[in-house]
PDB file of C-alpha atoms in Angstrom:
ATOM      1  CA  MET A  12     -10.996   3.925 -34.887  1.00 66.00           C
ATOM      2  CA  ASP A  13     -13.789   4.352 -31.992  1.00 83.00           C
ATOM      3  CA  THR A  14     -13.038   4.118 -28.440  1.00 86.00           C
ATOM      4  CA  GLU A  15     -15.221   0.941 -28.309  1.00 89.00           C
ATOM      5  CA  ALA A  16     -13.172  -0.914 -30.367  1.00 91.00           C
ATOM      6  CA  LEU A  17     -10.130   0.052 -28.527  1.00 91.00           C
ATOM      7  CA  ARG A  18     -11.893  -1.351 -25.332  1.00 90.00           C
ATOM      8  CA  ILE A  19     -12.672  -4.569 -26.707  1.00 91.00           C
ATOM      9  CA  PHE A  20      -8.816  -4.910 -27.752  1.00 91.00           C
ATOM     10  CA  VAL A  21      -7.808  -4.149 -24.392  1.00 89.00           C
ATOM     11  CA  ASP A  22     -10.629  -6.724 -22.767  1.00 88.00           C
ATOM     12  CA  VAL A  23      -9.486  -9.351 -25.353  1.00 89.00           C
ATOM     13  CA  ALA A  24      -5.622  -8.926 -24.394  1.00 88.00           C
ATOM     14  CA  HIS A  25      -6.655  -9.017 -20.507  1.00 83.00           C
ATOM     15  CA  GLY A  26      -8.880 -11.908 -21.030  1.00 80.00           C
ATOM     16  CA  GLY A  27      -6.944 -14.014 -23.378  1.00 82.00           C
ATOM     17  CA  SER A  28     -10.241 -15.041 -25.308  1.00 83.00           C
ATOM     18  CA  PHE A  29     -12.823 -13.782 -27.655  1.00 87.00           C
ATOM     19  CA  SER A  30     -15.757 -16.115 -26.439  1.00 86.00           C
ATOM     20  CA  ALA A  31     -15.208 -14.672 -22.820  1.00 84.00           C
ATOM     21  CA  VAL A  32     -15.234 -10.937 -24.088  1.00 88.00           C
ATOM     22  CA  ALA A  33     -18.292 -11.932 -26.042  1.00 88.00           C
ATOM     23  CA  ARG A  34     -20.115 -13.458 -23.142  1.00 84.00           C
ATOM     24  CA  GLY A  35     -19.290 -10.363 -20.899  1.00 81.00           C
ATOM     25  CA  ARG A  36     -20.504  -8.279 -23.546  1.00 83.00           C
ATOM     26  CA  ARG A  37     -23.724 -10.723 -24.775  1.00 87.00           C
ATOM     27  CA  VAL A  38     -22.905 -10.818 -28.462  1.00 90.00           C
ATOM     28  CA  GLU A  39     -21.488 -13.507 -30.342  1.00 91.00           C
ATOM     29  CA  PRO A  40     -17.864 -14.144 -30.414  1.00 87.00           C
ATOM     30  CA  SER A  41     -17.474 -13.630 -34.176  1.00 90.00           C
ATOM     31  CA  SER A  42     -18.206 -10.014 -33.567  1.00 92.00           C
ATOM     32  CA  ILE A  43     -15.409  -9.422 -31.386  1.00 91.00           C
ATOM     33  CA  SER A  44     -13.108 -11.301 -33.910  1.00 91.00           C
ATOM     34  CA  ARG A  45     -14.446  -8.884 -36.529  1.00 92.00           C
ATOM     35  CA  VAL A  46     -13.469  -5.929 -34.320  1.00 92.00           C
ATOM     36  CA  ILE A  47     -10.248  -7.048 -33.677  1.00 92.00           C
ATOM     37  CA  ALA A  48      -9.566  -7.885 -37.324  1.00 92.00           C
ATOM     38  CA  ALA A  49     -10.458  -4.422 -38.382  1.00 93.00           C
ATOM     39  CA  ILE A  50      -7.985  -2.868 -35.744  1.00 92.00           C
ATOM     40  CA  GLU A  51      -5.300  -5.283 -37.447  1.00 91.00           C
ATOM     41  CA  GLY A  52      -6.515  -4.292 -40.809  1.00 92.00           C
ATOM     42  CA  GLU A  53      -6.059  -0.491 -40.101  1.00 91.00           C
ATOM     43  CA  LEU A  54      -2.785  -0.624 -38.166  1.00 91.00           C
ATOM     44  CA  GLY A  55      -1.227  -3.402 -40.886  1.00 92.00           C
ATOM     45  CA  GLU A  56      -0.177  -5.445 -38.205  1.00 91.00           C
ATOM     46  CA  ARG A  57      -1.182  -8.738 -36.342  1.00 92.00           C
ATOM     47  CA  LEU A  58      -1.984  -8.178 -32.699  1.00 92.00           C
ATOM     48  CA  PHE A  59      -3.005 -11.640 -31.480  1.00 91.00           C
ATOM     49  CA  GLN A  60      -1.077 -15.014 -32.125  1.00 87.00           C
ATOM     50  CA  ARG A  61      -4.242 -17.267 -32.572  1.00 82.00           C
ATOM     51  CA  THR A  62      -4.123 -21.222 -32.037  1.00 76.00           C
ATOM     52  CA  THR A  63      -7.265 -23.730 -31.185  1.00 70.00           C
ATOM     53  CA  ARG A  64      -6.258 -23.398 -27.391  1.00 73.00           C
ATOM     54  CA  LYS A  65      -4.601 -19.951 -26.885  1.00 78.00           C
ATOM     55  CA  LEU A  66      -5.001 -16.595 -27.702  1.00 85.00           C
ATOM     56  CA  THR A  67      -1.545 -14.697 -26.904  1.00 87.00           C
ATOM     57  CA  LEU A  68      -0.503 -10.822 -27.741  1.00 91.00           C
ATOM     58  CA  THR A  69       2.138 -10.949 -30.642  1.00 92.00           C
ATOM     59  CA  GLU A  70       5.292  -8.200 -30.167  1.00 92.00           C
ATOM     60  CA  ALA A  71       2.858  -5.720 -31.853  1.00 93.00           C
ATOM     61  CA  GLY A  72       0.074  -6.377 -29.811  1.00 91.00           C
ATOM     62  CA  THR A  73       2.145  -5.876 -26.589  1.00 91.00           C
ATOM     63  CA  LEU A  74       3.359  -2.511 -27.592  1.00 92.00           C
ATOM     64  CA  TYR A  75      -0.173  -1.551 -28.924  1.00 92.00           C
ATOM     65  CA  LEU A  76      -1.802  -2.608 -25.535  1.00 90.00           C
ATOM     66  CA  ALA A  77       0.841  -0.672 -23.168  1.00 89.00           C
ATOM     67  CA  ARG A  78      -0.008   2.621 -25.006  1.00 88.00           C
ATOM     68  CA  VAL A  79      -3.785   2.038 -25.549  1.00 89.00           C
ATOM     69  CA  ALA A  80      -4.919   0.666 -22.252  1.00 86.00           C
ATOM     70  CA  PRO A  81      -3.901   3.730 -20.194  1.00 83.00           C
ATOM     71  CA  ILE A  82      -5.760   5.934 -22.688  1.00 85.00           C
ATOM     72  CA  VAL A  83      -8.626   3.812 -22.554  1.00 84.00           C
ATOM     73  CA  ALA A  84      -8.340   4.079 -18.667  1.00 79.00           C
ATOM     74  CA  GLN A  85      -8.302   7.666 -18.755  1.00 77.00           C
ATOM     75  CA  LEU A  86     -11.394   8.105 -20.990  1.00 81.00           C
ATOM     76  CA  ASP A  87     -13.437   5.886 -18.439  1.00 76.00           C
ATOM     77  CA  GLU A  88     -12.061   7.735 -15.556  1.00 72.00           C
ATOM     78  CA  ALA A  89     -13.088  11.081 -17.195  1.00 74.00           C
ATOM     79  CA  ALA A  90     -16.631   9.990 -17.823  1.00 75.00           C
ATOM     80  CA  ALA A  91     -16.787   8.837 -14.239  1.00 69.00           C
ATOM     81  CA  GLU A  92     -15.660  12.223 -13.026  1.00 67.00           C
ATOM     82  CA  VAL A  93     -18.214  14.132 -15.264  1.00 73.00           C
ATOM     83  CA  ARG A  94     -21.093  11.625 -13.929  1.00 67.00           C
ATOM     84  CA  ALA A  95     -20.004  12.297 -10.531  1.00 63.00           C
ATOM     85  CA  ILE A  96     -20.562  16.176 -10.635  1.00 63.00           C
ATOM     86  CA  GLY A  97     -22.883  16.759  -7.699  1.00 63.00           C
ATOM     87  CA  ARG A  98     -23.372  13.233  -6.553  1.00 65.00           C
ATOM     88  CA  GLY A  99     -19.662  12.725  -5.192  1.00 71.00           C
ATOM     89  CA  PRO A 100     -17.200   9.915  -6.297  1.00 81.00           C
ATOM     90  CA  VAL A 101     -18.437   6.791  -7.719  1.00 82.00           C
ATOM     91  CA  GLY A 102     -16.995   3.523  -9.160  1.00 84.00           C
ATOM     92  CA  THR A 103     -14.468   1.199  -7.257  1.00 89.00           C
ATOM     93  CA  LEU A 104     -11.208   2.262  -5.467  1.00 91.00           C
ATOM     94  CA  ARG A 105      -8.590  -0.745  -5.447  1.00 92.00           C
ATOM     95  CA  LEU A 106      -6.455   0.366  -2.153  1.00 94.00           C
ATOM     96  CA  SER A 107      -3.104  -1.718  -1.156  1.00 94.00           C
ATOM     97  CA  VAL A 108      -1.948  -1.907   2.213  1.00 93.00           C
ATOM     98  CA  SER A 109       0.293  -4.072   4.331  1.00 92.00           C
ATOM     99  CA  VAL A 110      -1.855  -6.440   6.419  1.00 93.00           C
ATOM    100  CA  ALA A 111      -0.744  -4.870   9.972  1.00 92.00           C
ATOM    101  CA  TYR A 112      -1.469  -1.516   8.730  1.00 92.00           C
ATOM    102  CA  GLY A 113      -4.770  -2.244   7.142  1.00 93.00           C
ATOM    103  CA  LEU A 114      -6.188  -4.138  10.204  1.00 93.00           C
ATOM    104  CA  ALA A 115      -4.664  -1.645  12.552  1.00 91.00           C
ATOM    105  CA  ARG A 116      -5.696   1.725  10.799  1.00 90.00           C
ATOM    106  CA  ILE A 117      -7.601   1.242   7.739  1.00 92.00           C
ATOM    107  CA  VAL A 118     -10.382  -1.375   8.549  1.00 94.00           C
ATOM    108  CA  PRO A 119     -11.450   0.786  11.695  1.00 91.00           C
ATOM    109  CA  VAL A 120     -12.305   3.778   9.623  1.00 92.00           C
ATOM    110  CA  LEU A 121     -14.131   1.580   6.991  1.00 93.00           C
ATOM    111  CA  GLY A 122     -17.656   2.703   8.345  1.00 93.00           C
ATOM    112  CA  GLN A 123     -17.149   6.399   8.388  1.00 93.00           C
ATOM    113  CA  PHE A 124     -15.657   6.114   4.798  1.00 93.00           C
ATOM    114  CA  GLN A 125     -18.695   4.171   3.490  1.00 92.00           C
ATOM    115  CA  ALA A 126     -20.979   6.938   5.041  1.00 93.00           C
ATOM    116  CA  ARG A 127     -19.109   9.600   3.690  1.00 92.00           C
ATOM    117  CA  PHE A 128     -18.836   8.356   0.059  1.00 92.00           C
ATOM    118  CA  PRO A 129     -21.678   5.926  -0.159  1.00 91.00           C
ATOM    119  CA  ALA A 130     -21.662   5.515  -3.961  1.00 87.00           C
ATOM    120  CA  LEU A 131     -17.685   4.514  -3.778  1.00 90.00           C
ATOM    121  CA  THR A 132     -16.842   0.529  -3.351  1.00 91.00           C
ATOM    122  CA  ILE A 133     -13.466   0.124  -1.762  1.00 93.00           C
ATOM    123  CA  GLU A 134     -11.567  -3.022  -2.575  1.00 93.00           C
ATOM    124  CA  LEU A 135      -9.122  -3.349   0.287  1.00 94.00           C
ATOM    125  CA  LEU A 136      -5.960  -5.419  -0.639  1.00 93.00           C
ATOM    126  CA  MET A 137      -4.112  -6.394   2.439  1.00 93.00           C
ATOM    127  CA  SER A 138      -0.768  -8.068   1.616  1.00 89.00           C
ATOM    128  CA  ASP A 139       2.820  -7.914   2.663  1.00 85.00           C
ATOM    129  CA  ALA A 140       3.712  -8.475  -0.795  1.00 83.00           C
ATOM    130  CA  GLN A 141       5.147  -5.901  -3.172  1.00 78.00           C
ATOM    131  CA  VAL A 142       2.607  -4.874  -5.808  1.00 79.00           C
ATOM    132  CA  ASP A 143       3.082  -3.209  -9.027  1.00 77.00           C
ATOM    133  CA  LEU A 144       0.468  -0.467  -9.283  1.00 79.00           C
ATOM    134  CA  VAL A 145      -0.245  -0.417 -12.799  1.00 72.00           C
ATOM    135  CA  ARG A 146       0.164  -4.086 -13.707  1.00 73.00           C
ATOM    136  CA  ASP A 147      -2.101  -5.191 -10.368  1.00 79.00           C
ATOM    137  CA  GLY A 148      -4.774  -2.501 -11.429  1.00 80.00           C
ATOM    138  CA  ILE A 149      -4.017  -0.575  -8.051  1.00 87.00           C
ATOM    139  CA  ASP A 150      -5.739   3.046  -7.825  1.00 89.00           C
ATOM    140  CA  LEU A 151      -3.786   3.595  -4.227  1.00 91.00           C
ATOM    141  CA  ALA A 152      -1.255   2.155  -2.001  1.00 92.00           C
ATOM    142  CA  ILE A 153      -0.112   2.864   1.596  1.00 91.00           C
ATOM    143  CA  ARG A 154       3.553   1.821   1.931  1.00 87.00           C
ATOM    144  CA  LEU A 155       5.592   2.402   5.221  1.00 84.00           C
ATOM    145  CA  ALA A 156       9.162   3.224   4.702  1.00 78.00           C
ATOM    146  CA  PRO A 157      11.776   6.278   4.766  1.00 72.00           C
ATOM    147  CA  GLY A 158      10.794   6.748   1.071  1.00 61.00           C
ATOM    148  CA  VAL A 159       9.624   5.084  -2.009  1.00 60.00           C
ATOM    149  CA  ASP A 160      11.252   3.585  -4.591  1.00 60.00           C
ATOM    150  CA  ALA A 161       8.832   3.863  -7.821  1.00 57.00           C
ATOM    151  CA  ASN A 162       8.122   5.974 -10.720  1.00 61.00           C
ATOM    152  CA  VAL A 163       5.118   7.151  -8.876  1.00 66.00           C
ATOM    153  CA  VAL A 164       3.287  10.190  -7.050  1.00 77.00           C
ATOM    154  CA  VAL A 165       3.715  10.270  -3.491  1.00 76.00           C
ATOM    155  CA  THR A 166       2.248  11.850  -0.618  1.00 82.00           C
ATOM    156  CA  LYS A 167       3.053  11.848   3.003  1.00 84.00           C
ATOM    157  CA  LEU A 168       0.367  10.923   5.352  1.00 85.00           C
ATOM    158  CA  ALA A 169       2.168  10.687   8.689  1.00 81.00           C
ATOM    159  CA  ASP A 170       5.481  10.307  10.145  1.00 84.00           C
ATOM    160  CA  THR A 171       6.212   7.218  11.988  1.00 87.00           C
ATOM    161  CA  ARG A 172       7.902   6.759  15.163  1.00 91.00           C
ATOM    162  CA  TYR A 173       8.988   3.523  16.825  1.00 93.00           C
ATOM    163  CA  HIS A 174       9.075   2.308  20.403  1.00 95.00           C
ATOM    164  CA  VAL A 175      10.151  -0.366  22.847  1.00 97.00           C
ATOM    165  CA  VAL A 176       7.353  -1.318  24.710  1.00 97.00           C
ATOM    166  CA  ALA A 177       6.537  -3.949  27.222  1.00 97.00           C
ATOM    167  CA  SER A 178       3.690  -4.934  29.595  1.00 98.00           C
ATOM    168  CA  PRO A 179       3.403  -3.440  33.054  1.00 97.00           C
ATOM    169  CA  ASP A 180       3.712  -6.943  34.502  1.00 97.00           C
ATOM    170  CA  TRP A 181       6.997  -7.723  32.068  1.00 97.00           C
ATOM    171  CA  LEU A 182       8.639  -4.424  33.193  1.00 96.00           C
ATOM    172  CA  ALA A 183       7.694  -5.030  36.959  1.00 96.00           C
ATOM    173  CA  ALA A 184       9.770  -8.172  36.637  1.00 96.00           C
ATOM    174  CA  HIS A 185      12.545  -6.877  34.578  1.00 95.00           C
ATOM    175  CA  PRO A 186      13.283  -3.375  35.394  1.00 92.00           C
ATOM    176  CA  LEU A 187      15.140  -1.611  32.096  1.00 93.00           C
ATOM    177  CA  GLU A 188      17.158   1.281  33.208  1.00 92.00           C
ATOM    178  CA  THR A 189      18.657   1.764  30.224  1.00 94.00           C
ATOM    179  CA  PRO A 190      18.769   0.193  26.755  1.00 96.00           C
ATOM    180  CA  GLU A 191      21.822  -1.418  27.116  1.00 96.00           C
ATOM    181  CA  ALA A 192      19.795  -3.866  29.831  1.00 95.00           C
ATOM    182  CA  LEU A 193      18.176  -5.406  26.958  1.00 96.00           C
ATOM    183  CA  ARG A 194      21.174  -7.451  26.198  1.00 95.00           C
ATOM    184  CA  ASP A 195      20.530  -9.616  29.488  1.00 94.00           C
ATOM    185  CA  HIS A 196      16.728 -10.172  28.431  1.00 96.00           C
ATOM    186  CA  PRO A 197      15.386 -11.970  25.213  1.00 96.00           C
ATOM    187  CA  VAL A 198      12.735  -9.741  23.228  1.00 97.00           C
ATOM    188  CA  LEU A 199      10.472 -10.198  20.571  1.00 97.00           C
ATOM    189  CA  ARG A 200      11.908 -10.067  17.118  1.00 96.00           C
ATOM    190  CA  PHE A 201      10.487  -8.808  13.794  1.00 93.00           C
ATOM    191  CA  THR A 202      11.608 -11.072  10.786  1.00 91.00           C
ATOM    192  CA  LEU A 203      12.534  -8.385   8.325  1.00 84.00           C
ATOM    193  CA  PRO A 204      16.143  -7.881   7.657  1.00 80.00           C
ATOM    194  CA  GLY A 205      17.758  -5.292  10.314  1.00 80.00           C
ATOM    195  CA  TYR A 206      15.435  -5.893  12.826  1.00 84.00           C
ATOM    196  CA  ARG A 207      16.589  -9.265  14.124  1.00 85.00           C
ATOM    197  CA  ASP A 208      19.964  -8.394  15.806  1.00 91.00           C
ATOM    198  CA  ARG A 209      20.138  -4.810  16.810  1.00 93.00           C
ATOM    199  CA  TRP A 210      17.876  -2.017  17.714  1.00 95.00           C
ATOM    200  CA  LEU A 211      19.160   1.950  17.914  1.00 95.00           C
ATOM    201  CA  PHE A 212      18.515   4.484  20.102  1.00 96.00           C
ATOM    202  CA  ARG A 213      18.976   8.167  19.875  1.00 94.00           C
ATOM    203  CA  ASP A 214      19.286  10.719  22.475  1.00 93.00           C
ATOM    204  CA  ALA A 215      17.882  14.484  22.690  1.00 90.00           C
ATOM    205  CA  ARG A 216      21.571  15.331  21.683  1.00 91.00           C
ATOM    206  CA  GLY A 217      21.640  12.902  18.465  1.00 91.00           C
ATOM    207  CA  ASP A 218      23.836  10.583  19.777  1.00 93.00           C
ATOM    208  CA  VAL A 219      23.227   7.027  18.566  1.00 94.00           C
ATOM    209  CA  ALA A 220      23.631   3.785  20.393  1.00 95.00           C
ATOM    210  CA  THR A 221      23.478   0.495  19.012  1.00 95.00           C
ATOM    211  CA  VAL A 222      22.460  -2.324  21.013  1.00 96.00           C
ATOM    212  CA  PRO A 223      22.551  -5.907  20.265  1.00 95.00           C
ATOM    213  CA  VAL A 224      19.174  -8.215  20.930  1.00 95.00           C
ATOM    214  CA  HIS A 225      18.378 -11.669  21.025  1.00 95.00           C
ATOM    215  CA  GLY A 226      15.166 -13.884  21.829  1.00 95.00           C
ATOM    216  CA  PRO A 227      13.461 -17.091  20.590  1.00 96.00           C
ATOM    217  CA  ILE A 228      10.428 -15.636  19.277  1.00 96.00           C
ATOM    218  CA  LEU A 229      10.404 -14.139  15.756  1.00 96.00           C
ATOM    219  CA  MET A 230       7.310 -12.850  13.994  1.00 95.00           C
ATOM    220  CA  SER A 231       6.364 -11.316  10.457  1.00 91.00           C
ATOM    221  CA  ASN A 232       3.791  -9.509  11.688  1.00 92.00           C
ATOM    222  CA  ALA A 233       3.658  -6.207  13.953  1.00 93.00           C
ATOM    223  CA  LEU A 234       0.363  -7.064  15.326  1.00 94.00           C
ATOM    224  CA  GLY A 235       1.420 -10.508  16.568  1.00 95.00           C
ATOM    225  CA  LEU A 236       4.278  -8.928  18.106  1.00 96.00           C
ATOM    226  CA  ARG A 237       1.929  -6.734  19.836  1.00 96.00           C
ATOM    227  CA  ASP A 238      -0.355  -9.210  21.051  1.00 97.00           C
ATOM    228  CA  ALA A 239       2.823 -11.121  22.536  1.00 98.00           C
ATOM    229  CA  ALA A 240       3.940  -8.113  24.364  1.00 98.00           C
ATOM    230  CA  ILE A 241       0.799  -7.691  26.029  1.00 98.00           C
ATOM    231  CA  ALA A 242       0.797 -11.234  27.013  1.00 97.00           C
ATOM    232  CA  SER A 243       3.891 -10.189  28.941  1.00 97.00           C
ATOM    233  CA  LEU A 244       6.459 -12.655  26.630  1.00 98.00           C
ATOM    234  CA  GLY A 245       8.992  -9.478  26.448  1.00 97.00           C
ATOM    235  CA  PRO A 246       9.454  -6.004  25.149  1.00 98.00           C
ATOM    236  CA  ALA A 247       9.027  -5.455  21.023  1.00 97.00           C
ATOM    237  CA  LEU A 248       9.997  -2.472  19.024  1.00 96.00           C
ATOM    238  CA  LEU A 249       6.708  -1.098  17.364  1.00 95.00           C
ATOM    239  CA  ALA A 250       5.379   1.525  15.380  1.00 93.00           C
ATOM    240  CA  ASP A 251       3.244   4.181  17.100  1.00 91.00           C
ATOM    241  CA  TRP A 252       0.432   3.351  14.851  1.00 91.00           C
ATOM    242  CA  THR A 253       0.521  -0.036  16.308  1.00 92.00           C
ATOM    243  CA  ILE A 254       0.505   0.725  19.744  1.00 94.00           C
ATOM    244  CA  ALA A 255      -1.007   4.247  20.394  1.00 90.00           C
ATOM    245  CA  ARG A 256      -4.280   3.044  22.219  1.00 91.00           C
ATOM    246  CA  ASP A 257      -2.097   0.100  24.167  1.00 94.00           C
ATOM    247  CA  LEU A 258       0.024   2.801  25.886  1.00 94.00           C
ATOM    248  CA  ALA A 259      -2.862   5.298  26.369  1.00 93.00           C
ATOM    249  CA  ASP A 260      -4.861   2.481  28.361  1.00 93.00           C
ATOM    250  CA  GLY A 261      -1.665   1.286  30.077  1.00 96.00           C
ATOM    251  CA  ARG A 262      -2.019  -2.470  28.515  1.00 96.00           C
ATOM    252  CA  LEU A 263       1.606  -1.468  27.225  1.00 97.00           C
ATOM    253  CA  VAL A 264       4.712   0.927  28.649  1.00 97.00           C
ATOM    254  CA  ASP A 265       7.212   2.649  26.729  1.00 96.00           C
ATOM    255  CA  CYS A 266      10.389   1.730  28.128  1.00 96.00           C
ATOM    256  CA  PHE A 267      12.579   4.459  27.032  1.00 95.00           C
ATOM    257  CA  PRO A 268      10.169   7.478  26.620  1.00 93.00           C
ATOM    258  CA  GLY A 269      13.073   9.995  26.575  1.00 91.00           C
ATOM    259  CA  LEU A 270      14.607   8.246  23.415  1.00 94.00           C
ATOM    260  CA  ARG A 271      13.969   7.786  19.663  1.00 93.00           C
ATOM    261  CA  ALA A 272      14.308   3.958  18.910  1.00 95.00           C
ATOM    262  CA  THR A 273      14.156   2.224  15.551  1.00 92.00           C
ATOM    263  CA  ALA A 274      15.941  -0.827  13.845  1.00 89.00           C
ATOM    264  CA  THR A 275      16.797   1.015  10.527  1.00 85.00           C
ATOM    265  CA  ASP A 276      15.986   4.404  10.192  1.00 83.00           C
ATOM    266  CA  PHE A 277      14.687   7.343  12.492  1.00 86.00           C
ATOM    267  CA  ASP A 278      12.600   9.118   9.840  1.00 82.00           C
ATOM    268  CA  THR A 279      10.340   6.745   8.394  1.00 83.00           C
ATOM    269  CA  SER A 280       6.640   7.510   7.426  1.00 84.00           C
ATOM    270  CA  ALA A 281       3.343   6.241   6.054  1.00 87.00           C
ATOM    271  CA  TRP A 282       2.958   7.363   2.287  1.00 88.00           C
ATOM    272  CA  ALA A 283       0.038   7.391  -0.339  1.00 88.00           C
ATOM    273  CA  ILE A 284       1.120   6.289  -3.596  1.00 88.00           C
ATOM    274  CA  TYR A 285      -0.797   6.281  -6.886  1.00 84.00           C
ATOM    275  CA  PRO A 286       0.446   5.797 -10.625  1.00 77.00           C
ATOM    276  CA  SER A 287       2.256   8.877 -12.338  1.00 63.00           C
ATOM    277  CA  ARG A 288      -0.338  10.460 -14.467  1.00 58.00           C
ATOM    278  CA  ASN A 289      -1.680  13.772 -15.373  1.00 57.00           C
ATOM    279  CA  PHE A 290      -5.245  13.032 -14.742  1.00 63.00           C
ATOM    280  CA  LEU A 291      -5.820  12.278 -10.855  1.00 73.00           C
ATOM    281  CA  PRO A 292      -9.483  10.537 -10.148  1.00 81.00           C
ATOM    282  CA  SER A 293     -11.711  12.074  -8.023  1.00 84.00           C
ATOM    283  CA  LYS A 294     -11.993   8.807  -5.903  1.00 88.00           C
ATOM    284  CA  VAL A 295      -8.278   8.827  -5.369  1.00 89.00           C
ATOM    285  CA  ARG A 296      -8.139  12.329  -4.519  1.00 88.00           C
ATOM    286  CA  VAL A 297     -11.062  12.179  -1.901  1.00 91.00           C
ATOM    287  CA  THR A 298      -9.746   8.569  -0.423  1.00 92.00           C
ATOM    288  CA  ILE A 299      -6.253  10.517   0.171  1.00 91.00           C
ATOM    289  CA  ASP A 300      -8.160  13.551   2.010  1.00 91.00           C
ATOM    290  CA  PHE A 301     -10.106  11.113   4.212  1.00 92.00           C
ATOM    291  CA  LEU A 302      -6.870   9.105   5.143  1.00 90.00           C
ATOM    292  CA  ARG A 303      -5.121  12.017   6.020  1.00 87.00           C
ATOM    293  CA  GLU A 304      -7.978  13.196   8.002  1.00 86.00           C
ATOM    294  CA  MET A 305      -8.952  10.125   9.825  1.00 83.00           C
ATOM    295  CA  LEU A 306      -5.143   8.759  10.514  1.00 74.00           C
ATOM    296  CA  VAL A 307      -3.007  11.911  10.975  1.00 62.00           C
ATOM    297  CA  ALA A 308      -5.356  14.508  12.603  1.00 50.00           C
ATOM    298  CA  ASP A 309      -2.921  15.213  15.449  1.00 39.00           C
ATOM    299  CA  THR A 310       0.234  15.367  13.116  1.00 37.00           C
ATOM    300  CA  ALA A 311       1.690  18.487  11.199  1.00 34.00           C
ATOM    301  CA  PRO A 312       0.780  19.118   7.676  1.00 35.00           C
ATOM    302  CA  SER A 313       2.022  16.654   5.277  1.00 36.00           C
ATOM    303  CA  GLY A 314       2.761  18.914   2.308  1.00 37.00           C
ATOM    304  CA  ARG A 315       2.220  18.774  -1.396  1.00 36.00           C
ATOM    305  CA  ALA A 316       2.316  15.476  -3.648  1.00 37.00           C
ATOM    306  CA  ILE A 317       5.984  14.725  -4.912  1.00 35.00           C
ATOM    307  CA  ILE A 318       7.816  12.493  -7.130  1.00 34.00           C
ATOM    308  CA  ARG A 319      10.183   9.761  -5.643  1.00 36.00           C
ATOM    309  CA  SER A 320      12.187   7.678  -7.871  1.00 33.00           C
ATOM    310  CA  SER A 321      15.558   6.668  -5.791  1.00 31.00           C
ATOM    311  CA  ALA A 322      14.498   5.803  -2.093  1.00 35.00           C
ATOM    312  CA  PRO A 323      14.430   2.519  -0.559  1.00 33.00           C
ATOM    313  CA  ASP A 324      10.927   0.666   0.066  1.00 38.00           C
ATOM    314  CA  ALA A 325      10.557  -1.153   3.646  1.00 36.00           C
ATOM    315  CA  SER A 326       6.566  -1.708   3.531  1.00 36.00           C
TER     316      SER A 326
END
């Protein structure tokens, strides 16, 4: 069975139509039908259930697709690797990232990425919804969490540290001597579970204090909380990648610089994850290296890729 026939089968399975695949290949639908019939004849199993309105995979077809689609993808990637020798990575890289992290850390470096890899197209998918890398055709994703819960390859990009910050004007009107003083003031709260009701603080000795928090403003986006804090609406608990420039420029002030702060875990990181496979496309490899260079140039080396399979995800 030739590889082109397998590609046609995968295209039909994903597109759900002989005619759509035929149009894309500029051939007659009957030729696509003959290819599928030949595969079914060789296997001795029907792969599609055909009606006048719908084309669906049979149980055998679903099993065959699960086995064949990764093989076809790896063949295409291997061909792209060979063609890219001496020219750099080519093709399209689909990168999944949360909205806030994408806007704060990825969008600002896209120009440098394009200049370095002119033959590589990046499709940036910004969403706070959890995605399935294989099902959604994602080449690379960035997750913010203590760890990543999936059978994927994981490499750390950077450790993440949280800070309670407020505008200079707010702090001038509401001095905070200790975290306990937050009990007396409304704060800006994140809507994620665990972030709404209390913040945790750890001192240099490792002692942890839990402080209940309250406030009438809750948001689902970290950049929105950042803007609200700059507007003197109250203190907010935010990650360093959200507020680094604001702290440097004086728009925000770290309320408790001698303490570590968090809502859930003190040790959390930005992870680059990609589907577990033996062959790593050059487009993924160079993107990981680029992100580490651009985003964590001032952090310690992150180490080699590792497999994670049982840690909670909190992206």
